[in-house]
Short mmCIF file of C-alpha atoms in Angstrom, two decimals:
data_model
loop_
_atom_site.label_atom_id
_atom_site.label_comp_id
_atom_site.label_asym_id
_atom_site.label_seq_id
_atom_site.Cartn_x
_atom_site.Cartn_y
_atom_site.Cartn_z
CA UNK W 586 12.00 -17.50 13.30
CA UNK W 587 15.24 -15.04 12.90
CA UNK W 588 17.16 -13.05 10.01
CA UNK W 589 20.74 -12.25 10.37
CA UNK W 590 23.86 -10.97 7.95
CA UNK W 591 26.38 -12.88 8.16
CA UNK W 592 29.83 -11.10 6.84
CA UNK W 593 32.56 -13.16 5.58
CA UNK W 594 35.86 -12.17 3.34
CA UNK W 595 36.85 -12.70 -0.07
CA UNK W 596 38.33 -15.55 1.35
CA UNK W 597 35.96 -17.33 2.98
CA UNK W 598 36.88 -15.99 6.96
CA UNK W 599 34.40 -15.50 9.18
CA UNK W 600 34.08 -11.31 10.07
CA UNK W 601 30.09 -10.42 11.78
CA UNK W 602 26.74 -11.47 12.05
CA UNK W 603 23.89 -9.17 13.69
CA UNK W 604 19.97 -10.18 13.89
CA UNK W 605 17.82 -8.17 11.53
CA UNK W 606 14.89 -7.00 13.32
CA UNK W 607 12.71 -6.89 10.80
CA UNK W 608 10.97 -9.44 9.09
CA UNK W 609 12.02 -9.11 5.12
CA UNK W 610 12.24 -10.82 1.81
CA UNK W 611 15.23 -8.64 0.75
CA UNK W 612 17.73 -6.80 2.15
CA UNK W 613 20.66 -4.91 0.30
CA UNK W 614 23.98 -3.10 1.54
CA UNK W 615 23.95 -0.08 -0.02
CA UNK W 616 27.10 1.45 1.48
CA UNK W 617 29.02 0.70 4.51
CA UNK W 618 26.09 2.74 6.85
CA UNK W 619 23.28 2.25 5.25
CA UNK W 620 20.38 -1.05 4.60
CA UNK W 621 17.72 -0.87 2.02
CA UNK W 622 14.71 -3.74 3.54
CA UNK W 623 11.62 -4.88 1.07
CA UNK W 624 9.57 -6.15 3.49
CA UNK W 625 6.12 -6.95 1.15
CA UNK W 626 3.63 -6.67 3.68
CA UNK W 627 4.76 -8.48 5.77
CA UNK W 628 3.63 -7.73 9.36
CA UNK W 629 6.49 -5.74 11.87
CA UNK W 630 3.45 -4.11 13.71
CA UNK W 631 5.17 -5.60 16.66
CA UNK W 632 8.72 -4.26 15.70
CA UNK W 633 7.82 -0.94 14.06
CA UNK W 634 5.34 1.80 14.97
CA UNK W 635 5.06 2.95 11.16
CA UNK W 636 5.66 -0.09 8.46
CA UNK W 637 7.11 0.33 5.19
CA UNK W 638 7.06 -1.65 2.46
CA UNK W 639 10.24 -0.85 1.29
CA UNK W 640 12.98 1.58 3.02
CA UNK W 641 16.71 2.27 4.27
CA UNK W 642 18.06 1.76 7.55
CA UNK W 643 21.47 2.80 9.70
CA UNK W 644 23.66 0.10 10.14
CA UNK W 645 21.46 -0.78 13.96
CA UNK W 646 17.90 -0.68 11.75
CA UNK W 647 16.80 2.90 12.42
CA UNK W 648 14.84 3.53 10.12
CA UNK W 649 15.86 6.15 7.51
CA UNK W 650 13.82 6.83 5.21
CA UNK W 651 10.59 4.36 4.07
CA UNK W 652 8.83 4.26 0.91
CA UNK W 653 4.87 2.83 0.86
CA UNK W 654 3.12 2.64 4.07
CA UNK W 655 0.85 0.24 5.15
CA UNK W 656 -0.98 -0.89 8.47
CA UNK W 657 -0.34 -4.86 8.91
CA UNK W 658 -3.79 -4.64 11.15
CA UNK W 659 -5.57 -3.93 8.02
CA UNK W 660 -4.30 -6.50 5.90
CA UNK W 661 -4.68 -9.54 8.13
CA UNK W 662 -5.46 -12.62 5.97
CA UNK W 663 -4.30 -11.42 2.89
CA UNK W 664 -0.59 -11.28 3.83
CA UNK W 665 -0.52 -15.13 2.58
CA UNK W 666 -1.30 -13.53 -1.04
CA UNK W 667 1.99 -11.23 -1.13
CA UNK W 668 3.98 -13.70 -2.85
CA UNK W 669 7.77 -13.20 -4.24
CA UNK W 670 9.27 -14.46 -7.06
CA UNK W 671 12.09 -17.43 -6.80
CA UNK W 672 15.03 -15.05 -8.03
CA UNK W 673 13.91 -12.39 -5.57
CA UNK W 674 12.88 -8.44 -6.30
CA UNK W 675 16.84 -7.13 -6.69
CA UNK W 676 18.83 -7.05 -10.67
CA UNK W 677 22.29 -5.82 -11.03
CA UNK W 678 23.06 -3.59 -14.14
CA UNK W 679 26.07 -1.08 -14.49
CA UNK W 680 27.09 -0.98 -10.93
CA UNK W 681 23.61 -0.71 -9.51
CA UNK W 682 20.61 -2.43 -7.93
CA UNK W 683 17.20 -1.99 -8.83
CA UNK W 684 13.55 -3.15 -7.21
CA UNK W 685 10.79 -4.59 -9.01
CA UNK W 686 7.52 -5.73 -7.27
CA UNK W 687 3.92 -7.02 -8.26
CA UNK W 688 2.56 -4.93 -6.71
CA UNK W 689 3.34 -1.42 -8.25
CA UNK W 690 4.22 -0.25 -12.26
CA UNK W 691 7.30 1.03 -11.64
CA UNK W 692 10.85 -0.61 -11.61
CA UNK W 693 13.35 1.52 -8.92
CA UNK W 694 16.71 2.19 -9.18
CA UNK W 695 17.97 2.04 -5.51
CA UNK W 696 20.31 5.21 -4.65
CA UNK W 697 22.68 5.52 -2.28
CA UNK W 698 19.90 7.45 0.01
CA UNK W 699 16.62 7.10 -2.05
CA UNK W 700 14.26 5.31 -4.65
CA UNK W 701 15.09 6.86 -7.91
CA UNK W 702 11.84 5.56 -10.86
CA UNK W 703 13.30 3.52 -13.61
CA UNK W 704 11.46 1.35 -15.83
CA UNK W 705 7.53 2.71 -16.06
CA UNK W 706 5.10 -0.70 -16.93
CA UNK W 707 1.55 1.31 -17.82
CA UNK W 708 -1.30 -1.76 -17.06
CA UNK W 709 -3.79 0.91 -18.69
CA UNK W 710 -5.10 0.67 -15.14
CA UNK W 711 -5.32 -3.07 -15.07
CA UNK W 712 -2.35 -3.07 -11.95
CA UNK W 713 -2.61 -3.85 -8.25
CA UNK W 714 -5.39 -1.14 -6.49
CA UNK W 715 -3.47 0.34 -3.42
CA UNK W 716 -6.62 1.54 -1.84
CA UNK W 717 -8.01 -1.75 -0.94
CA UNK W 718 -5.09 -1.90 1.81
CA UNK W 719 -7.03 1.08 3.23
CA UNK W 720 -10.37 -1.36 3.18
CA UNK W 721 -11.40 -4.05 5.24
CA UNK W 722 -8.90 -6.97 5.35
CA UNK W 723 -11.97 -9.10 4.51
CA UNK W 724 -12.63 -7.46 0.94
CA UNK W 725 -8.50 -7.44 0.67
CA UNK W 726 -8.33 -10.96 1.04
CA UNK W 727 -10.58 -11.55 -1.90
CA UNK W 728 -9.41 -8.98 -3.83
CA UNK W 729 -5.78 -10.68 -3.49
CA UNK W 730 -7.14 -14.09 -3.80
CA UNK W 731 -9.00 -12.99 -7.11
CA UNK W 732 -5.45 -12.33 -8.61
CA UNK W 733 -7.56 -10.02 -11.54
CA UNK W 734 -4.21 -7.63 -11.32
CA UNK W 735 -1.81 -7.46 -13.65
CA UNK W 736 2.09 -7.43 -12.26
CA UNK W 737 6.05 -7.60 -13.07
CA UNK W 738 6.79 -10.98 -11.87
CA UNK W 739 10.49 -10.76 -13.43
CA UNK W 740 12.46 -7.65 -14.60
CA UNK W 741 16.37 -7.13 -15.76
CA UNK W 742 18.53 -5.43 -18.61
CA UNK W 743 21.57 -4.88 -20.87
CA UNK W 744 22.56 -2.45 -22.63
CA UNK W 745 20.72 -2.64 -24.64
CA UNK W 746 17.59 -4.06 -23.73
CA UNK W 747 14.60 -4.77 -21.06
CA UNK W 748 13.51 -8.15 -20.20
CA UNK W 749 10.37 -8.70 -18.56
CA UNK W 750 7.71 -11.43 -17.57
CA UNK W 751 4.03 -10.01 -16.35
CA UNK W 752 0.67 -11.60 -15.91
CA UNK W 753 -2.58 -12.02 -13.95
CA UNK W 754 -3.73 -14.59 -12.76
CA UNK W 755 -3.25 -18.04 -15.14
CA UNK W 756 -1.72 -15.41 -17.22
CA UNK W 757 1.80 -14.96 -18.13
CA UNK W 758 3.54 -12.96 -20.80
CA UNK W 759 7.59 -12.94 -21.21
CA UNK W 760 8.81 -10.00 -23.27
CA UNK W 761 12.50 -8.30 -24.49
CA UNK W 762 12.25 -4.82 -25.07
CA UNK W 763 14.91 -2.75 -27.38
CA UNK W 764 15.37 0.30 -25.95
CA UNK W 765 16.64 1.47 -29.02
CA UNK W 766 13.59 1.32 -31.12
CA UNK W 767 11.42 1.28 -27.90
CA UNK W 768 9.11 -1.50 -29.58
CA UNK W 769 8.68 -4.93 -28.54
CA UNK W 770 10.89 -7.58 -29.98
CA UNK W 771 9.66 -10.67 -28.43
CA UNK W 772 6.15 -11.29 -26.84
CA UNK W 773 5.57 -14.69 -25.82
CA UNK W 774 3.10 -16.34 -24.05
CA UNK W 775 4.54 -19.74 -22.09
CA UNK W 776 0.80 -21.07 -21.65
CA UNK W 777 -0.80 -24.12 -23.81
CA UNK W 778 -3.78 -26.17 -22.41
CA UNK W 779 -3.51 -25.96 -19.13
CA UNK W 780 0.43 -26.53 -19.47
CA UNK W 781 2.11 -23.50 -17.77
CA UNK W 782 5.77 -23.45 -19.17
CA UNK W 783 8.14 -20.77 -17.22
CA UNK W 784 11.57 -20.43 -19.62
CA UNK W 785 12.25 -16.15 -18.22
CA UNK W 786 15.01 -14.60 -18.26
CA UNK W 787 16.73 -13.91 -15.44
CA UNK W 788 19.77 -12.24 -15.99
CA UNK W 789 22.00 -11.04 -18.47
CA UNK W 790 26.01 -12.19 -19.36
CA UNK W 791 27.95 -9.94 -22.24
CA UNK W 792 25.71 -10.89 -24.77
CA UNK W 793 23.61 -13.56 -23.36
CA UNK W 794 20.65 -14.42 -21.74
CA UNK W 795 20.47 -16.58 -18.33
CA UNK W 796 17.00 -18.30 -18.60
CA UNK W 797 15.66 -21.40 -16.45
CA UNK W 798 13.14 -23.40 -15.38
CA UNK W 799 12.28 -26.07 -13.19
CA UNK W 800 14.04 -29.47 -13.60
CA UNK W 801 10.30 -30.80 -13.23
CA UNK W 802 8.63 -28.66 -15.47
CA UNK W 803 10.95 -29.16 -18.15
CA UNK W 804 11.41 -33.35 -18.55
CA UNK W 805 7.20 -33.64 -17.94
CA UNK W 806 7.43 -32.07 -22.06
CA UNK W 807 10.75 -33.64 -23.00
CA UNK W 808 9.52 -35.60 -25.67
CA UNK W 809 7.75 -32.41 -26.64
CA UNK W 810 10.10 -30.02 -26.28
CA UNK W 811 13.36 -31.05 -27.03
CA UNK W 812 17.29 -29.27 -26.94
CA UNK W 813 16.98 -29.80 -31.28
CA UNK W 814 13.82 -27.98 -31.52
CA UNK W 815 13.48 -26.10 -28.49
CA UNK W 816 12.18 -22.50 -30.04
CA UNK W 817 12.72 -19.37 -28.31
CA UNK W 818 9.31 -18.68 -27.76
CA UNK W 819 6.70 -21.97 -27.06
CA UNK W 820 3.85 -20.51 -27.92
CA UNK W 821 2.61 -17.10 -29.01
CA UNK W 822 -0.73 -16.52 -29.14
CA UNK W 823 -1.89 -13.14 -31.19
CA UNK W 824 -4.28 -12.60 -28.64
CA UNK W 825 -1.79 -12.24 -25.69
CA UNK W 826 0.69 -10.38 -28.47
CA UNK W 827 -1.67 -7.61 -29.00
CA UNK W 828 -2.59 -7.65 -24.95
CA UNK W 829 0.91 -6.95 -24.60
CA UNK W 830 1.55 -4.45 -27.25
CA UNK W 831 -1.18 -1.94 -26.08
CA UNK W 832 0.58 -1.36 -22.91
CA UNK W 833 3.93 1.18 -22.32
CA UNK W 834 6.81 0.50 -21.31
CA UNK W 835 8.05 4.41 -20.48
CA UNK W 836 12.03 4.73 -19.78
CA UNK W 837 12.47 7.32 -17.15
#
């Protein structure tokens, strides 16, 4: 399997194609001569002498700067448990791109040459522990399977708000955080019994919030949640609300 960057002009005419020599989970052209690559702990040991979870390269894919080093030989089968959100890990806001990652608390602005801390979710010591990346692969695999740590499932923002989801194991919450007041103005859990309904906000357009759920999930609940009576938050548990409000969101 290979990954390629294929370039077209705005009229749809083909310009060029280049093969990406690394396995990756996301790539972003930062400038005419720089790429930003997100690997999410995939095995690049045959392609790189030093592996990084996020890194900048030039147009020839020579690494210019790397962040969060790891060694695939210490990850082993646990690599199968490092998941990616369906919508990807990048979002766009006010002419800049940002990246969030389930395995760190900080959302970064992708600058021209370096990552800049932008938002911090304080999980009170219950986030992914990177020390496990240095342990025996069997120990890491069990840790990943346990899903006993919180992470960022999605993040996006508008001029006044941050939209996010966080979770661990079978727990999931979505929230809207006000930049003006520094408080969560909506925190909701989308788990009812064994039912899981995901209405994560994906992006913004002017004052609109754009969200989606799978068609299978929505129609399986169509009798209970019709367009007429569908609430903004399908289920809000006081326990979930208290948990999320004990965690801080810090703007840099």
